[in-house]
Amino acid sequence: MLVAAAVCPCPPLLVPEVAAGAAPELDAARAACTDAIGVLAAARPDRLVVVGPAEQAGRGPYPQGARGSFRGFGVDLDVRLGSADADVDVPGGDADRELPPSLAVAAWLLGRTRWSTAPLEGLGVGEPLAAERCIQVGGDIAARADRVALLVMGDASACRTLKAPGYLDERAAGFDAAVGKALGAADVAALKALDAELAYELKAAGRAPWQVLAGAADGAGLSGELLYEDAPYGVGYVVAAWS
């Protein structure tokens, strides 16, 4: 059963070494992510599952200790998804596969907060995954242990300004506001109803992970709190905690 969740954005720029001189611009987002992960730890879960968007090659399960890297972003920095010495059975998990960027950012956040509360695993989710399948995956995750927590990585639209990666789209602000409201209120029904086609057009990489969260949280009766919401660089970033 899902007992807690943290929702965080996943830009590599969250990692100060990647952001370099621009690092202070996301200090508030980093602090909010730390607070959200603190909510996960306070819930004392039996298992933590980290979910984030991934391309085709990065999907599937990742066991605790799987490696990630930011070398592709010009930084000599490697991370692990938790410690490598825990014995956690992850069917289909391959410790030799490199984490997709979203899960590498999650690994960095967990390392920063020195996560040691519970064993963990990672799951990369593809953007095309239909809402129904996302919800089913979430339900399966919640059923894995008596007390499951989720760390859900994903960005909102990338079309908030003219200089945004997806250029300016007038629909982006409204979409992001609806996402922020749903995540802040732990509104499972609203997350399930997110328009996958619109999310795709607005380059919102978090849509599928958020709907996995909705499936996991169905019937759990969790309440939510919005900890951060902004659009630096024209991309919507949201941090929320559910407990």
Backbone as numpy.savetxt, mean C-alpha at the origin, in Angstrom:
# Nx Ny Nz CAx CAy CAz Cx Cy Cz
-9.20 -13.01 10.48 -10.04 -11.82 10.48 -9.17 -10.57 10.48
-9.58 -9.57 9.73 -8.81 -8.33 9.68 -9.04 -7.53 10.95
-7.95 -7.16 11.63 -8.07 -6.39 12.86 -7.52 -4.97 12.72
-6.74 -4.72 11.67 -6.18 -3.37 11.47 -5.64 -3.27 10.06
-5.57 -2.04 9.57 -4.99 -1.79 8.25 -4.35 -0.41 8.24
-3.29 -0.30 7.47 -2.66 0.99 7.21 -2.60 1.18 5.71
-2.95 2.35 5.26 -2.92 2.69 3.84 -1.85 3.75 3.65
-0.89 3.49 2.77 0.22 4.42 2.53 0.45 4.59 1.03
0.96 5.73 0.62 1.35 5.89 -0.79 2.65 5.14 -1.04
2.99 4.95 -2.30 4.16 4.13 -2.59 5.17 4.75 -3.55
5.31 6.06 -3.62 6.34 6.61 -4.52 7.72 6.34 -3.94
8.68 5.94 -4.75 10.05 5.79 -4.25 10.58 7.07 -3.61
10.00 8.21 -3.95 10.42 9.48 -3.35 10.18 9.53 -1.85
9.38 8.61 -1.33 9.23 8.54 0.13 10.56 8.21 0.80
11.43 7.53 0.07 12.74 7.16 0.60 13.67 8.36 0.44
14.16 8.95 1.52 14.95 10.18 1.42 16.14 10.08 0.49
16.80 8.92 0.45 17.96 8.78 -0.42 17.57 8.92 -1.89
16.34 8.49 -2.23 15.86 8.64 -3.61 15.46 10.08 -3.87
14.77 10.68 -2.92 14.30 12.06 -3.09 15.44 13.07 -3.07
16.54 12.72 -2.39 17.71 13.60 -2.29 17.31 14.98 -1.77
17.59 16.02 -2.52 17.34 17.39 -2.04 15.88 17.71 -1.83
14.98 16.93 -2.45 13.54 17.17 -2.30 12.96 16.40 -1.12
13.77 15.69 -0.38 13.27 14.81 0.69 12.37 15.53 1.69
12.69 16.76 2.15 11.83 17.40 3.15 10.38 17.61 2.71
10.14 17.62 1.40 8.79 17.87 0.90 7.81 16.76 1.30
8.32 15.58 1.60 7.44 14.46 1.98 7.61 14.06 3.43
8.20 14.93 4.24 8.38 14.62 5.66 7.05 14.34 6.35
6.02 15.14 6.02 4.71 14.95 6.66 4.11 13.61 6.26
4.29 13.22 5.01 3.77 11.94 4.55 4.49 10.79 5.25
5.82 10.91 5.40 6.58 9.85 6.09 6.12 9.72 7.54
5.92 10.85 8.19 5.48 10.82 9.59 4.11 10.16 9.72
3.22 10.46 8.77 1.88 9.86 8.80 1.96 8.35 8.58
2.84 7.92 7.68 3.01 6.48 7.44 3.51 5.78 8.70
4.43 6.43 9.41 4.93 5.86 10.67 3.80 5.71 11.67
2.94 6.71 11.76 1.80 6.65 12.68 0.85 5.52 12.29
0.60 5.37 10.98 -0.32 4.33 10.51 0.22 2.94 10.82
1.52 2.74 10.63 2.11 1.45 10.94 2.09 1.20 12.45
2.17 2.27 13.23 2.03 2.13 14.67 0.67 1.57 15.07
-0.36 1.94 14.32 -1.70 1.39 14.58 -1.72 -0.11 14.32
-1.01 -0.54 13.27 -0.91 -1.98 12.99 -0.24 -2.71 14.15
0.85 -2.16 14.63 1.58 -2.81 15.73 0.72 -2.88 16.98
-0.04 -1.81 17.26 -0.88 -1.77 18.46 -1.97 -2.82 18.43
-2.37 -3.24 17.22 -3.42 -4.26 17.10 -2.91 -5.66 17.39
-1.61 -5.83 17.48 -0.97 -7.13 17.78 -1.50 -8.25 16.89
-1.32 -8.12 15.59 -1.81 -9.16 14.67 -0.95 -10.42 14.74
-1.53 -11.51 14.25 -0.78 -12.76 14.11 0.05 -12.75 12.84
-0.42 -11.99 11.85 0.27 -11.92 10.57 -0.01 -10.59 9.91
1.02 -10.05 9.23 0.89 -8.82 8.45 1.07 -9.17 6.98
0.12 -8.73 6.17 0.22 -8.91 4.72 0.37 -7.53 4.08
1.41 -7.38 3.28 1.70 -6.12 2.59 1.24 -6.25 1.15
0.36 -5.37 0.71 -0.21 -5.43 -0.63 0.13 -4.15 -1.38
0.59 -4.28 -2.62 0.91 -3.10 -3.40 0.79 -3.37 -4.89
0.67 -2.31 -5.69 0.57 -2.49 -7.14 1.87 -3.03 -7.72
1.74 -3.83 -8.77 2.91 -4.43 -9.40 2.63 -4.71 -10.86
3.67 -4.63 -11.66 3.58 -5.05 -13.06 3.50 -6.58 -13.11
3.33 -7.11 -14.32 3.14 -8.55 -14.50 4.25 -9.36 -13.82
5.51 -8.93 -13.99 6.62 -9.71 -13.45 6.72 -9.63 -11.93
6.03 -8.66 -11.33 6.15 -8.47 -9.88 4.98 -8.97 -9.08
4.07 -9.68 -9.72 2.89 -10.15 -8.99 3.17 -11.43 -8.23
2.21 -11.83 -7.47 2.36 -13.07 -6.73 2.89 -12.82 -5.33
2.98 -13.87 -4.54 3.37 -13.71 -3.14 4.88 -13.58 -2.97
5.27 -12.88 -1.89 6.67 -12.72 -1.51 6.81 -13.11 -0.04
7.74 -13.98 0.28 7.91 -14.38 1.67 8.65 -13.32 2.48
8.56 -13.43 3.77 9.34 -12.56 4.65 10.83 -12.71 4.31
11.53 -11.59 4.30 12.94 -11.60 3.98 13.24 -11.36 2.51
12.20 -11.30 1.65 12.42 -11.03 0.23 13.11 -9.68 0.07
13.97 -9.60 -0.93 14.80 -8.41 -1.11 14.16 -7.43 -2.10
14.42 -6.15 -1.85 14.06 -5.09 -2.78 15.23 -4.16 -2.96
15.18 -3.31 -3.96 16.30 -2.42 -4.24 15.80 -1.12 -4.85
16.56 -0.06 -4.60 16.28 1.24 -5.23 17.39 1.62 -6.21
18.16 0.61 -6.61 19.25 0.86 -7.55 18.72 1.35 -8.89
17.52 0.91 -9.25 16.92 1.36 -10.50 16.58 2.85 -10.49
16.59 3.43 -9.30 16.33 4.87 -9.17 17.62 5.64 -8.88
18.74 4.98 -9.15 20.02 5.64 -9.02 20.57 5.71 -7.61
20.05 4.85 -6.71 20.47 4.89 -5.31 20.97 3.52 -4.90
22.13 3.48 -4.27 22.71 2.21 -3.82 22.09 1.84 -2.47
20.85 1.36 -2.53 20.11 1.04 -1.31 19.28 -0.21 -1.54
19.49 -1.20 -0.68 18.72 -2.43 -0.71 17.89 -2.56 0.57
16.77 -3.26 0.48 15.89 -3.45 1.63 15.42 -4.90 1.67
14.91 -5.29 2.82 14.27 -6.59 2.98 12.86 -6.40 3.52
11.98 -7.30 3.12 10.61 -7.29 3.64 10.62 -8.02 4.98
10.98 -7.31 6.03 11.11 -7.91 7.34 12.41 -8.69 7.44
12.64 -9.30 8.58 13.86 -10.07 8.79 13.80 -11.36 7.99
14.97 -11.88 7.65 15.04 -13.06 6.80 15.03 -14.36 7.58
14.98 -14.28 8.91 15.15 -15.50 9.70 13.84 -16.09 10.21
12.72 -15.47 9.90 11.44 -16.01 10.38 10.97 -17.15 9.47
10.33 -18.11 10.07 9.81 -19.26 9.32 8.33 -19.03 9.03
8.07 -18.45 7.86 6.70 -18.13 7.47 6.38 -18.86 6.17
5.36 -19.68 6.19 4.98 -20.44 5.01 4.15 -19.56 4.09
4.69 -19.27 2.90 3.98 -18.49 1.91 3.90 -19.33 0.64
2.78 -20.00 0.39 2.66 -20.85 -0.79 2.96 -20.05 -2.07
3.88 -20.57 -2.85 4.24 -19.90 -4.10 5.22 -18.77 -3.93
5.61 -18.45 -2.69 6.53 -17.35 -2.46 7.95 -17.72 -2.87
8.66 -16.77 -3.44 10.02 -16.99 -3.91 10.90 -15.89 -3.35
11.78 -16.24 -2.41 12.61 -15.25 -1.75 13.64 -14.65 -2.69
13.89 -15.30 -3.82 14.91 -14.79 -4.74 14.36 -13.75 -5.72
13.04 -13.64 -5.83 12.45 -12.62 -6.71 12.53 -11.26 -6.05
12.90 -10.26 -6.81 13.03 -8.92 -6.24 11.66 -8.28 -6.08
11.47 -7.61 -4.97 10.20 -6.94 -4.70 9.90 -5.88 -5.75
8.64 -5.72 -6.15 8.28 -4.58 -7.00 8.47 -3.29 -6.21
8.57 -2.15 -6.89 8.84 -0.89 -6.18 7.89 -0.58 -5.04
6.60 -0.87 -5.20 5.65 -0.55 -4.13 5.95 -1.32 -2.86
6.33 -2.59 -3.00 6.64 -3.41 -1.83 8.02 -3.07 -1.28
8.92 -2.60 -2.14 10.22 -2.13 -1.66 10.04 -0.90 -0.78
9.15 0.00 -1.18 8.85 1.17 -0.34 8.24 0.71 0.99
7.34 -0.26 0.94 6.76 -0.80 2.17 7.84 -1.40 3.06
8.77 -2.14 2.45 9.86 -2.73 3.22 10.69 -1.65 3.89
10.92 -0.56 3.18 11.68 0.56 3.76 10.91 1.15 4.95
9.60 1.35 4.79 8.80 1.91 5.88 8.81 0.99 7.10
8.67 -0.31 6.86 8.66 -1.26 7.98 10.03 -1.32 8.65
11.09 -1.23 7.87 12.42 -1.19 8.45 12.65 0.06 9.27
12.10 1.15 8.79 12.24 2.43 9.49 11.55 2.38 10.85
10.44 1.66 10.92 9.70 1.55 12.18 10.10 0.31 12.97
11.07 -0.44 12.44 11.59 -1.64 13.12 10.47 -2.63 13.44
9.69 -2.95 12.43 8.58 -3.88 12.61 9.07 -5.21 13.12
8.50 -5.67 14.22 8.83 -6.99 14.76 7.62 -7.62 15.45
6.45 -7.04 15.21 5.25 -7.45 15.91 4.74 -8.81 15.47
4.82 -9.11 14.18 4.26 -10.35 13.65 4.97 -10.73 12.37
4.94 -12.02 11.99 5.46 -12.42 10.68 4.70 -11.71 9.57
5.36 -11.58 8.42 4.72 -10.86 7.33 5.01 -11.50 6.00
4.25 -11.09 5.01 4.43 -11.53 3.63 3.97 -10.41 2.71
4.37 -10.47 1.45 3.99 -9.45 0.49 3.21 -10.02 -0.67
2.39 -9.18 -1.29 1.59 -9.58 -2.45 1.54 -8.43 -3.44
2.04 -8.66 -4.65 1.90 -7.67 -5.71 0.60 -7.88 -6.46
-0.12 -6.79 -6.69 -1.44 -6.86 -7.34 -1.40 -6.08 -8.64
-1.86 -6.68 -9.71 -1.85 -6.03 -11.00 -3.00 -5.05 -11.17
-2.73 -3.95 -11.85 -3.76 -2.92 -12.06 -4.99 -3.46 -12.78
-4.86 -4.38 -13.75 -6.07 -4.82 -14.46 -6.97 -5.74 -13.64
-6.55 -6.18 -12.46 -7.34 -7.14 -11.71 -8.73 -6.58 -11.42
-9.75 -7.32 -11.81 -11.13 -6.86 -11.66 -11.50 -6.69 -10.20
-12.44 -5.79 -9.96 -12.85 -5.50 -8.58 -13.31 -6.77 -7.86
-14.07 -7.60 -8.53 -14.59 -8.81 -7.90 -13.46 -9.72 -7.44
-12.42 -9.82 -8.27 -11.29 -10.67 -7.92 -10.49 -10.06 -6.78
-10.32 -8.73 -6.81 -9.63 -8.05 -5.70 -10.32 -8.32 -4.38
-11.64 -8.20 -4.39 -12.42 -8.41 -3.17 -12.29 -9.85 -2.68
-12.28 -10.79 -3.62 -12.11 -12.20 -3.26 -10.74 -12.44 -2.64
-9.70 -11.86 -3.25 -8.34 -12.00 -2.71 -8.28 -11.45 -1.29
-8.91 -10.30 -1.07 -8.93 -9.71 0.27 -9.59 -10.61 1.28
-10.72 -11.20 0.89 -11.40 -12.11 1.79 -10.54 -13.32 2.14
-9.81 -13.83 1.16 -8.92 -14.97 1.40 -7.81 -14.58 2.38
-7.27 -13.38 2.22 -6.20 -12.91 3.11 -6.71 -12.82 4.55
-7.90 -12.26 4.72 -8.44 -12.08 6.07 -8.69 -13.40 6.77
-8.89 -14.45 6.00 -9.20 -15.76 6.57 -7.96 -16.56 6.95
-6.78 -16.02 6.71 -5.55 -16.80 6.93 -5.17 -16.96 8.40
-5.63 -16.06 9.25 -5.27 -16.14 10.66 -6.36 -15.47 11.48
-6.32 -15.70 12.78 -7.33 -15.10 13.66 -7.21 -13.58 13.68
-5.97 -13.08 13.60 -5.75 -11.63 13.67 -4.80 -11.23 12.53
-5.36 -10.70 11.47 -4.59 -10.31 10.29 -4.56 -8.78 10.20
-3.41 -8.24 9.84 -3.30 -6.81 9.56 -2.83 -6.64 8.12
-3.22 -5.53 7.52 -2.83 -5.22 6.14 -2.09 -3.89 6.08
-0.98 -3.87 5.34 -0.33 -2.63 4.95 -0.56 -2.49 3.46
-1.36 -1.51 3.08 -1.84 -1.37 1.70 -1.15 -0.17 1.05
-0.37 -0.45 0.03 0.39 0.59 -0.65 -0.32 0.98 -1.95
-0.37 2.26 -2.24 -0.98 2.68 -3.50 -1.19 4.17 -3.57
-1.02 4.73 -4.76 -1.21 6.16 -4.99 -2.58 6.41 -5.62
-3.09 7.61 -5.40 -4.32 8.03 -6.07 -3.96 8.55 -7.46
-4.71 9.48 -8.00 -4.51 9.88 -9.39 -3.15 10.53 -9.60
-2.67 10.44 -10.83 -1.41 11.09 -11.19 -1.68 12.18 -12.21
-2.81 12.87 -12.03 -3.28 13.85 -13.03 -3.80 15.13 -12.37
-3.18 15.53 -11.28 -3.73 16.67 -10.53 -3.25 18.04 -11.03
-2.13 18.08 -11.73 -1.59 19.36 -12.22 -1.04 19.19 -13.63
-0.70 20.30 -14.25 -0.14 20.26 -15.60 1.19 19.53 -15.64
1.93 19.56 -14.52 3.25 18.91 -14.48 3.19 17.50 -13.91
1.99 17.01 -13.64 1.84 15.66 -13.11 2.24 14.63 -14.16
2.59 13.43 -13.73 2.97 12.39 -14.70 1.90 12.13 -15.77
0.64 12.27 -15.40 -0.44 12.03 -16.36 -1.06 13.30 -16.90
-0.38 14.45 -16.69 -0.89 15.76 -17.10 -2.16 16.08 -16.30
-2.79 17.18 -16.56 -3.96 17.61 -15.80 -5.23 16.98 -16.35
-6.00 16.38 -15.47 -7.32 15.85 -15.81 -8.29 16.42 -14.78
-9.30 17.11 -15.23 -10.23 17.79 -14.33 -11.00 16.82 -13.43
-11.02 15.55 -13.77 -11.73 14.58 -12.96 -10.91 14.09 -11.76
-9.61 14.38 -11.79 -8.71 13.79 -10.81 -8.99 14.25 -9.39
-9.22 15.54 -9.19 -9.43 16.05 -7.84 -10.66 15.41 -7.20
-11.74 15.27 -7.96 -12.95 14.65 -7.43 -12.75 13.18 -7.10
-12.04 12.49 -7.97 -11.75 11.08 -7.72 -10.94 10.93 -6.44
-9.89 11.74 -6.31 -9.03 11.64 -5.13 -9.79 12.00 -3.85
-10.68 12.99 -3.94 -11.46 13.37 -2.76 -12.35 12.22 -2.31
-12.95 11.52 -3.28 -13.80 10.37 -2.95 -12.98 9.25 -2.33
-11.78 9.02 -2.86 -10.90 7.99 -2.31 -10.50 8.34 -0.88
-10.09 9.60 -0.68 -9.70 10.03 0.66 -10.83 9.90 1.66
-12.03 10.26 1.24 -13.19 10.15 2.13 -13.46 8.68 2.48
-13.38 7.80 1.48 -13.65 6.38 1.72 -12.60 5.76 2.63
-11.34 6.07 2.38 -10.27 5.49 3.19 -10.30 6.05 4.61
-10.62 7.33 4.74 -10.68 7.93 6.07 -11.84 7.42 6.90
-12.90 7.01 6.23 -14.09 6.53 6.94 -14.17 5.01 7.01
-13.15 4.32 6.47 -13.19 2.85 6.38 -14.50 2.40 5.71
-14.83 3.08 4.61 -16.07 2.82 3.90 -15.85 1.71 2.88
-16.11 0.49 3.30 -15.86 -0.69 2.47 -16.69 -0.64 1.19
-17.95 -0.26 1.31 -18.83 -0.24 0.14 -18.33 0.75 -0.91
-17.88 1.93 -0.47 -17.38 2.93 -1.41 -16.12 2.45 -2.12
-15.24 1.76 -1.41 -14.03 1.24 -2.04 -14.36 0.14 -3.05
-15.30 -0.71 -2.70 -15.71 -1.75 -3.64 -16.28 -1.15 -4.92
-16.91 0.02 -4.80 -17.60 0.63 -5.94 -16.71 1.55 -6.77
-15.43 1.65 -6.44 -14.54 2.51 -7.22 -14.57 2.13 -8.69
-14.58 3.12 -9.55 -14.65 2.92 -10.99 -13.27 2.53 -11.51
-13.10 1.26 -11.86 -11.79 0.77 -12.28 -11.33 1.45 -13.57
-12.23 1.71 -14.48 -11.87 2.34 -15.74 -11.40 3.78 -15.52
-12.13 4.50 -14.67 -11.72 5.87 -14.37 -10.38 5.88 -13.64
-10.20 4.96 -12.70 -8.92 4.87 -11.99 -7.77 4.64 -12.96
-8.00 3.78 -13.94 -6.98 3.50 -14.95 -6.65 4.76 -15.75
-7.69 5.47 -16.17 -7.48 6.67 -16.97 -6.74 7.75 -16.18
-6.95 7.77 -14.87 -6.30 8.77 -14.02 -4.98 8.26 -13.44
-4.57 7.07 -13.87 -3.30 6.48 -13.44 -3.24 6.32 -11.92
-4.36 5.92 -11.32 -4.43 5.70 -9.87 -4.02 4.27 -9.56
-2.76 4.09 -9.19 -2.19 2.75 -9.01 -2.75 2.04 -7.78
-3.40 2.76 -6.88 -3.88 2.14 -5.65 -5.24 1.47 -5.76
-5.91 1.59 -6.88 -7.29 1.10 -6.97 -7.40 -0.38 -6.60
-6.60 -1.24 -7.23 -6.71 -2.67 -6.95 -6.33 -3.01 -5.50
-5.21 -2.50 -4.96 -4.91 -2.77 -3.55 -6.00 -2.28 -2.60
-6.59 -1.13 -2.88 -7.66 -0.63 -2.00 -8.86 -1.56 -2.03
-9.15 -2.15 -3.19 -10.28 -3.07 -3.26 -9.95 -4.42 -2.63
-8.67 -4.80 -2.60 -8.27 -5.96 -1.80 -8.55 -5.67 -0.33
-8.20 -4.46 0.11 -8.50 -4.05 1.48 -10.00 -4.14 1.76
-10.80 -3.66 0.82 -12.25 -3.70 1.02 -12.74 -5.13 1.21
-12.20 -6.06 0.43 -12.60 -7.46 0.58 -12.18 -8.04 1.92
-10.98 -7.65 2.36 -10.49 -8.16 3.65 -11.28 -7.60 4.82
-11.73 -6.36 4.68 -12.40 -5.67 5.79 -13.89 -5.92 5.84
-14.43 -6.60 4.85 -15.87 -6.83 4.81 -16.33 -7.56 6.07
-17.22 -6.93 6.83 -17.76 -7.52 8.04 -16.90 -7.37 9.27
-15.72 -6.72 9.14 -14.81 -6.59 10.28 -15.21 -5.45 11.22
-16.01 -4.51 10.73 -16.47 -3.42 11.57 -15.38 -2.46 12.02
-14.38 -2.22 11.18 -13.29 -1.33 11.56 -13.68 0.13 11.35
-13.06 1.01 12.11 -13.22 2.45 11.92 -11.93 3.00 11.34
-12.02 4.13 10.66 -10.86 4.68 9.98 -10.52 6.09 10.41
-9.29 6.48 10.10 -8.84 7.85 10.35 -7.92 8.25 9.21
-8.20 9.42 8.63 -7.37 9.96 7.56 -6.23 10.75 8.20
-4.99 10.32 7.95 -3.83 10.92 8.59 -3.10 11.92 7.70
-3.27 11.77 6.39 -2.56 12.66 5.45 -3.25 12.59 4.11
-3.37 13.73 3.45 -3.92 13.79 2.10 -3.36 15.01 1.40
-2.65 14.80 0.30 -2.06 15.91 -0.44 -1.72 15.41 -1.83
-1.28 16.32 -2.69 -0.93 15.94 -4.06 0.37 16.61 -4.49
1.47 16.34 -3.79 2.75 16.87 -4.23 3.12 16.25 -5.58
3.74 17.03 -6.42 4.14 16.56 -7.76 2.93 16.18 -8.61
1.74 16.63 -8.21 0.54 16.35 -9.00 -0.01 14.96 -8.85
0.47 14.20 -7.84 0.01 12.84 -7.59 -0.68 12.79 -6.23
-1.84 12.17 -6.16 -2.58 12.10 -4.91 -1.99 11.06 -3.97
-1.62 11.49 -2.77 -1.10 10.60 -1.75 -2.03 10.63 -0.55
-2.40 9.46 -0.06 -3.32 9.33 1.07 -2.72 8.37 2.09
-2.79 8.76 3.36 -2.40 7.87 4.45 -3.59 7.74 5.39
-3.96 6.51 5.70 -5.09 6.26 6.60 -4.78 5.06 7.47
-5.46 5.01 8.62 -5.31 3.88 9.54 -6.70 3.37 9.89
-6.84 2.05 9.85 -8.11 1.40 10.25 -7.86 0.52 11.46
-8.76 0.57 12.40 -8.63 -0.29 13.58 -10.01 -0.56 14.17
